[in-house]
Tab-separated table of C-alpha atoms in Angstrom:
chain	number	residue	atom	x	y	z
A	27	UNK	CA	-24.239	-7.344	76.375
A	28	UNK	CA	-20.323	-7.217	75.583
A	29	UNK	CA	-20.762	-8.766	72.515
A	30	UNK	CA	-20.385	-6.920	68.857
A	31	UNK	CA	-21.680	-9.129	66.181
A	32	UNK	CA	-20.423	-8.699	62.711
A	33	UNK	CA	-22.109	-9.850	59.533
A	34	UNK	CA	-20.957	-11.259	56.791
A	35	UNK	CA	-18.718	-13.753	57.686
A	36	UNK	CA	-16.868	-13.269	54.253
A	37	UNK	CA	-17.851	-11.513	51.039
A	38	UNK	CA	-16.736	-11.312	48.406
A	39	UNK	CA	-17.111	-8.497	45.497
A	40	UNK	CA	-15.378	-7.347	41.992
A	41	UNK	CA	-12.995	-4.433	41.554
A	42	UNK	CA	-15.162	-1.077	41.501
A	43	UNK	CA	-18.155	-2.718	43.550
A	44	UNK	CA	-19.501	-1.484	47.024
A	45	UNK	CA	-17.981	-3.737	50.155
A	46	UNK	CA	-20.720	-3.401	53.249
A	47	UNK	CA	-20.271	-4.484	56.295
A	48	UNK	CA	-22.371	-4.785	59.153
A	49	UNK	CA	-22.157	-4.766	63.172
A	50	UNK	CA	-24.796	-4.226	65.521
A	51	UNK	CA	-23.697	-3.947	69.597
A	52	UNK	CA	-26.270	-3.942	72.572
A	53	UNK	CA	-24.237	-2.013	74.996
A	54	UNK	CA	-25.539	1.471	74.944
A	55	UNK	CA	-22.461	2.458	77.394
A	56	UNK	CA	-20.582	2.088	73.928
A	57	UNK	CA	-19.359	5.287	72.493
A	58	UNK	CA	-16.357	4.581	70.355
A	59	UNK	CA	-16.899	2.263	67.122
A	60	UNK	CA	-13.327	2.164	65.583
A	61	UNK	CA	-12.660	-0.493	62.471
A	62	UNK	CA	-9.247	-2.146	62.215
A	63	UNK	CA	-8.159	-3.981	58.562
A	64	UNK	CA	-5.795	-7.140	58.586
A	65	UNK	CA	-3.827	-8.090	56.018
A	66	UNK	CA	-2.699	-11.730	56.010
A	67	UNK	CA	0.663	-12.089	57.939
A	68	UNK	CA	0.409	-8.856	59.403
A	69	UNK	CA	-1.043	-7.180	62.519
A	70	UNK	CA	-4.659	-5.158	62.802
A	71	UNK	CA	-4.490	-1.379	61.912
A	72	UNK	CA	-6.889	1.276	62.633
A	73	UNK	CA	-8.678	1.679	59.450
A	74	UNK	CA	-11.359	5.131	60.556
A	75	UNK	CA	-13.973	4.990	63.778
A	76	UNK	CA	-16.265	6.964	64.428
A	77	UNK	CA	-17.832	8.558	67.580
A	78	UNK	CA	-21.968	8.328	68.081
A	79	UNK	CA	-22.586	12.098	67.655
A	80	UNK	CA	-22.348	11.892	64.243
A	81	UNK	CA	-24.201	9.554	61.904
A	82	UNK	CA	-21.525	9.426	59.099
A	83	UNK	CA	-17.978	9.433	58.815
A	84	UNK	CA	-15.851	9.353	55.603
A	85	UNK	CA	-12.121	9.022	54.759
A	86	UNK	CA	-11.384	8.140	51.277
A	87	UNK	CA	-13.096	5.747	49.649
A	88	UNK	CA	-14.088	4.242	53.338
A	89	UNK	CA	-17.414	5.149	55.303
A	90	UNK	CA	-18.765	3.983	58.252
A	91	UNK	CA	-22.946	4.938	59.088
A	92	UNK	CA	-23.950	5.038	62.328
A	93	UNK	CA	-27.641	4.123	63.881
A	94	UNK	CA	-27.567	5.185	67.130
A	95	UNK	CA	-31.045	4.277	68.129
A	96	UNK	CA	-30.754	0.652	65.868
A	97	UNK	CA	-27.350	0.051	67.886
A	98	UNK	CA	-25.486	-0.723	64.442
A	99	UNK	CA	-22.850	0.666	62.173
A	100	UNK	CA	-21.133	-0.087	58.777
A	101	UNK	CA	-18.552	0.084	56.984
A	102	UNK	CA	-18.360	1.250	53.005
A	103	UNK	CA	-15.994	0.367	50.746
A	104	UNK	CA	-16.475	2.320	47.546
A	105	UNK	CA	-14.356	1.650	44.540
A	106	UNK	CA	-13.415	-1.585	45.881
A	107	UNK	CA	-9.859	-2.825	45.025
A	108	UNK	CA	-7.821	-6.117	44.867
A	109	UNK	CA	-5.524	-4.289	47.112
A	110	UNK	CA	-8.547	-3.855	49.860
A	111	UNK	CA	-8.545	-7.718	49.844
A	112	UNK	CA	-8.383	-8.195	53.747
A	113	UNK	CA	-9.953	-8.796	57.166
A	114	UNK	CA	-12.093	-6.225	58.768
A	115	UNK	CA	-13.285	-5.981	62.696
A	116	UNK	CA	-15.409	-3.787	64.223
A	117	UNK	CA	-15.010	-3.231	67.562
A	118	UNK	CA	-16.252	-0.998	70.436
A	119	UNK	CA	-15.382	0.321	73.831
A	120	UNK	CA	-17.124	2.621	76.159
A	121	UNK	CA	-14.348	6.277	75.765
A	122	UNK	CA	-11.786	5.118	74.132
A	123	UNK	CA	-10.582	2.628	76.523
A	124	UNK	CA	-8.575	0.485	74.533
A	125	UNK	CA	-8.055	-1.908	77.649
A	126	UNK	CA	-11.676	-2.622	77.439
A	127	UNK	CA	-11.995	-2.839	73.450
A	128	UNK	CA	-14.763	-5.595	72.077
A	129	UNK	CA	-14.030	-7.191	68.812
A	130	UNK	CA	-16.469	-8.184	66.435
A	131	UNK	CA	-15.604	-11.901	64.959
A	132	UNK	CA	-14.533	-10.613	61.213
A	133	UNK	CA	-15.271	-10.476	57.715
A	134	UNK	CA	-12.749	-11.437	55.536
A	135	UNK	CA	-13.043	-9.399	52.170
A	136	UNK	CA	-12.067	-10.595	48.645
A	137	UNK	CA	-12.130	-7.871	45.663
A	138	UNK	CA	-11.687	-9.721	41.994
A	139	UNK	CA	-10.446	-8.439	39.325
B	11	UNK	CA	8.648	5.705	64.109
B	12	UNK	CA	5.221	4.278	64.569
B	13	UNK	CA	5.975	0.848	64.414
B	14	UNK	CA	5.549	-2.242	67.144
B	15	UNK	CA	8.559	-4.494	66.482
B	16	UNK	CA	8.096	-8.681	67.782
B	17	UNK	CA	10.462	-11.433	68.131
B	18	UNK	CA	10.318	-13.728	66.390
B	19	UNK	CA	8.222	-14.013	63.869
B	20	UNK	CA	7.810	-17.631	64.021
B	21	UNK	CA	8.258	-20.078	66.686
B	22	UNK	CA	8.039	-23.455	67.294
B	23	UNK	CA	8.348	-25.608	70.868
B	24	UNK	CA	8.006	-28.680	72.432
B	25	UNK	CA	5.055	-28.256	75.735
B	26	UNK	CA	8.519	-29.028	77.847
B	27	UNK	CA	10.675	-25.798	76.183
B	28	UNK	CA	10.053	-22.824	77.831
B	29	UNK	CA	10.502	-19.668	75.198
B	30	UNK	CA	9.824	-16.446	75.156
B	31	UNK	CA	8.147	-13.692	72.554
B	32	UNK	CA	9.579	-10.206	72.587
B	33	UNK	CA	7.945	-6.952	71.871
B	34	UNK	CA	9.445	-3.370	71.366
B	35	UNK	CA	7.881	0.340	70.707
B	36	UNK	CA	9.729	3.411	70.441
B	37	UNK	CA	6.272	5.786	70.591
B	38	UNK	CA	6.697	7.055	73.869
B	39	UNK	CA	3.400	5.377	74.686
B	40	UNK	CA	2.595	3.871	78.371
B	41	UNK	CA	0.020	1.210	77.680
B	42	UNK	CA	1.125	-2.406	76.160
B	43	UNK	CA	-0.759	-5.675	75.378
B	44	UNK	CA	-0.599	-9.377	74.311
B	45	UNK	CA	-3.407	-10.185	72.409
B	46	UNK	CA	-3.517	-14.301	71.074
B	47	UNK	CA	-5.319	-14.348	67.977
B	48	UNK	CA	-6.448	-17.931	66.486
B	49	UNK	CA	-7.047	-18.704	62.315
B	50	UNK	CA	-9.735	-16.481	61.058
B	51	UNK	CA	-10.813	-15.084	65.083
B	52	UNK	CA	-10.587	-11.715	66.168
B	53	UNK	CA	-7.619	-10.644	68.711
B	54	UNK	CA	-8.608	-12.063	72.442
B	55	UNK	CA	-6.974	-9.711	74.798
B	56	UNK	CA	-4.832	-11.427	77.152
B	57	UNK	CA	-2.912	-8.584	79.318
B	58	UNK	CA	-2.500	-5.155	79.666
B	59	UNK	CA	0.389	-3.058	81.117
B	60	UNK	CA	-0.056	0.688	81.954
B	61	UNK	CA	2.702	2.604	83.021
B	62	UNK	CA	4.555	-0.873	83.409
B	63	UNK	CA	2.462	-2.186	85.757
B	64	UNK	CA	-0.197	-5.094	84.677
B	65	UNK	CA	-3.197	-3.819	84.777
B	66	UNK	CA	-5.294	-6.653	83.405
B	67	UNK	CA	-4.922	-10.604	83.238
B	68	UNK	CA	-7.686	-11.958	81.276
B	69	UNK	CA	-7.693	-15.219	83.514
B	70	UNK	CA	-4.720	-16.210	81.147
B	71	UNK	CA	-2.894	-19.653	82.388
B	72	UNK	CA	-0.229	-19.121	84.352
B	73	UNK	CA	1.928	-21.320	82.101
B	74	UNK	CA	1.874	-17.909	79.847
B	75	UNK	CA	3.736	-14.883	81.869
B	76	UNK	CA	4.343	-11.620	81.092
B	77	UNK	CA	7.174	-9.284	81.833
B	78	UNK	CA	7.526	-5.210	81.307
B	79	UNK	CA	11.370	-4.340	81.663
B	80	UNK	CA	10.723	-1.003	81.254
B	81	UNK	CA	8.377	1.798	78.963
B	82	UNK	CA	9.169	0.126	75.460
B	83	UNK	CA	9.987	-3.200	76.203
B	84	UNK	CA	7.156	-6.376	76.229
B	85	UNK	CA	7.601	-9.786	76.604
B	86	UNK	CA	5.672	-12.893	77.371
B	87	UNK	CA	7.307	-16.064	79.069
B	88	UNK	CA	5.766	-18.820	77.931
B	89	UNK	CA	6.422	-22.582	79.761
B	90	UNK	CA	5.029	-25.956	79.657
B	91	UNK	CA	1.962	-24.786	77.058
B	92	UNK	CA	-0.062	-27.310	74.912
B	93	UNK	CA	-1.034	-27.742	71.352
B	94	UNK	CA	-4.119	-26.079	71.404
B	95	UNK	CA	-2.020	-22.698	72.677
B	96	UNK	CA	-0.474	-22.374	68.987
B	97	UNK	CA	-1.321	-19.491	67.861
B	98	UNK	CA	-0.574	-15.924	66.397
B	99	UNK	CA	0.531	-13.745	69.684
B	100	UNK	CA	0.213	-10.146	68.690
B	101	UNK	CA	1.901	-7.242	70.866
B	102	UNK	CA	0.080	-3.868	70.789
B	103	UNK	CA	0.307	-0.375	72.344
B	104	UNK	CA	-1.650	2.783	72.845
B	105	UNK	CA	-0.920	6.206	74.021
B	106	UNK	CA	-2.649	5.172	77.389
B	107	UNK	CA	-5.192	2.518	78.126
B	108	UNK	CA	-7.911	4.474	80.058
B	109	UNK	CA	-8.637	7.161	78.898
B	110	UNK	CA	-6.878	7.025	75.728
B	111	UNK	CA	-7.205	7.810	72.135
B	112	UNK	CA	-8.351	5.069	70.955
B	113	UNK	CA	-5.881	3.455	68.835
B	114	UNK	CA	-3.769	-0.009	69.171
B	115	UNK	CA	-0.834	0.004	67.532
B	116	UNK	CA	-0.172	-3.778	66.647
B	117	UNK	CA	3.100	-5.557	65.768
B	118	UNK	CA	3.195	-8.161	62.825
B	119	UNK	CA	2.768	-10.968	65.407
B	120	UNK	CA	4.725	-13.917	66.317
B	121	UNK	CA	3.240	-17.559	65.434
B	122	UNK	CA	3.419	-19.794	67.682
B	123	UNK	CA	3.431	-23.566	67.017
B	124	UNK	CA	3.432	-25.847	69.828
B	125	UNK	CA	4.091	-29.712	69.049
């Protein structure tokens, strides 16, 4: 019940495409659903999250969706870009605890040219 | 400044040496972690001070030890480990840890090699 899983295990799309991401969760104590991007040699970094009282959330070129009642969420990456060639977690915690923070296990993005 | 400084970036020991990673934050925030994070695996929380005091030990061998000096200061002892405890040790912080906004800050990590 702790567990986020995270799909696809890598993807990979060309410059300008649409990067999706999925993660589904089966806690329902959950309500904070933050992404974090990781570039290689370098630590995680908040990326946008998104609370469960909303459905959508956009910053950018980045969206996460929210199905409350499906227990899942996503992440959009319009416009994709070499430079958004990284890994991406979802994670989850139940108010913002970030002592109590679940990871998903990754998807490591690669944007072509 | 919103950056988590570690030392050093790379490391490698014998499982006799005993070491130790550094960690440093000048955010004025209370809550600090080691997370050990394996090729291509998501971070695996391994402690968590609040206020300076530990808070959490996620059953972590006791071969790894952690220390707060004070506020903005991390750092994890590390003695007698194996081969299979190479890894990249990432230091993070947070405003708090419960409640909190929700946001790690994470330092560039320090590899760890063990031979």
């Amino acid at each position: 019940q702790q567990q986020v899983k995270q799909s696809p295990q890598s993807l990979i799309v060309q410059k300008g495409g649409i990067s999706i991401i999925n993660c589904a969760y089966e806690n329902t104590a959950f309500d904070y659903f933050p992404w974090y991007q990781q570039f290689p040699g370098k630590g995680p970094a908040l990326l946008i999250a998104i609370r469960p009282d909303v459905s959508e959330k956009k910053e950018g070129r980045f969206t996460i969706s929210f199905n409350k009642s499906a227990k899942q969420f996503s992440l959009h990456i319009m416009d994709s870009q070499p430079g958004d060639s990284a890994t991406y977690f979802c994670a989850a915690s139940r108010g913002r605890n970030t002592d109590k923070l679940i990871f998903g296990t990754g998807t490591r993005l690669q944007v072509f040219p | 400044d919103t950056e988590v400084t570690q030392t050093p970036k790379h490391l490698v020991m014998g499982m006799t040496n005993k070491k130790s990673l550094k960690c440093e934050q000048h955010m004025g925030h209370r809550a600090m972690y080691w997370y050990k994070q394996k090729a291509k695996k998501p971070p695996e929380l391994m402690f968590v001070y609040s206020y300076e005091k530990l808070s959490i030990n996620e059953s972590v061998p006791s071969r790894f030890s952690p220390e707060c000096p004070n506020s903005s200061l991390l750092n994890l002892h590390l003695h007698a480990l194996q081969p299979e405890d190479s890894a990249l040790y990432l230091c993070a912080s947070s405003q708090a840890a419960t409640p909190n906004t929700g946001e790690l800050f994470f330092g560039e990590g320090s590899r760890l090699t063990v031979l």
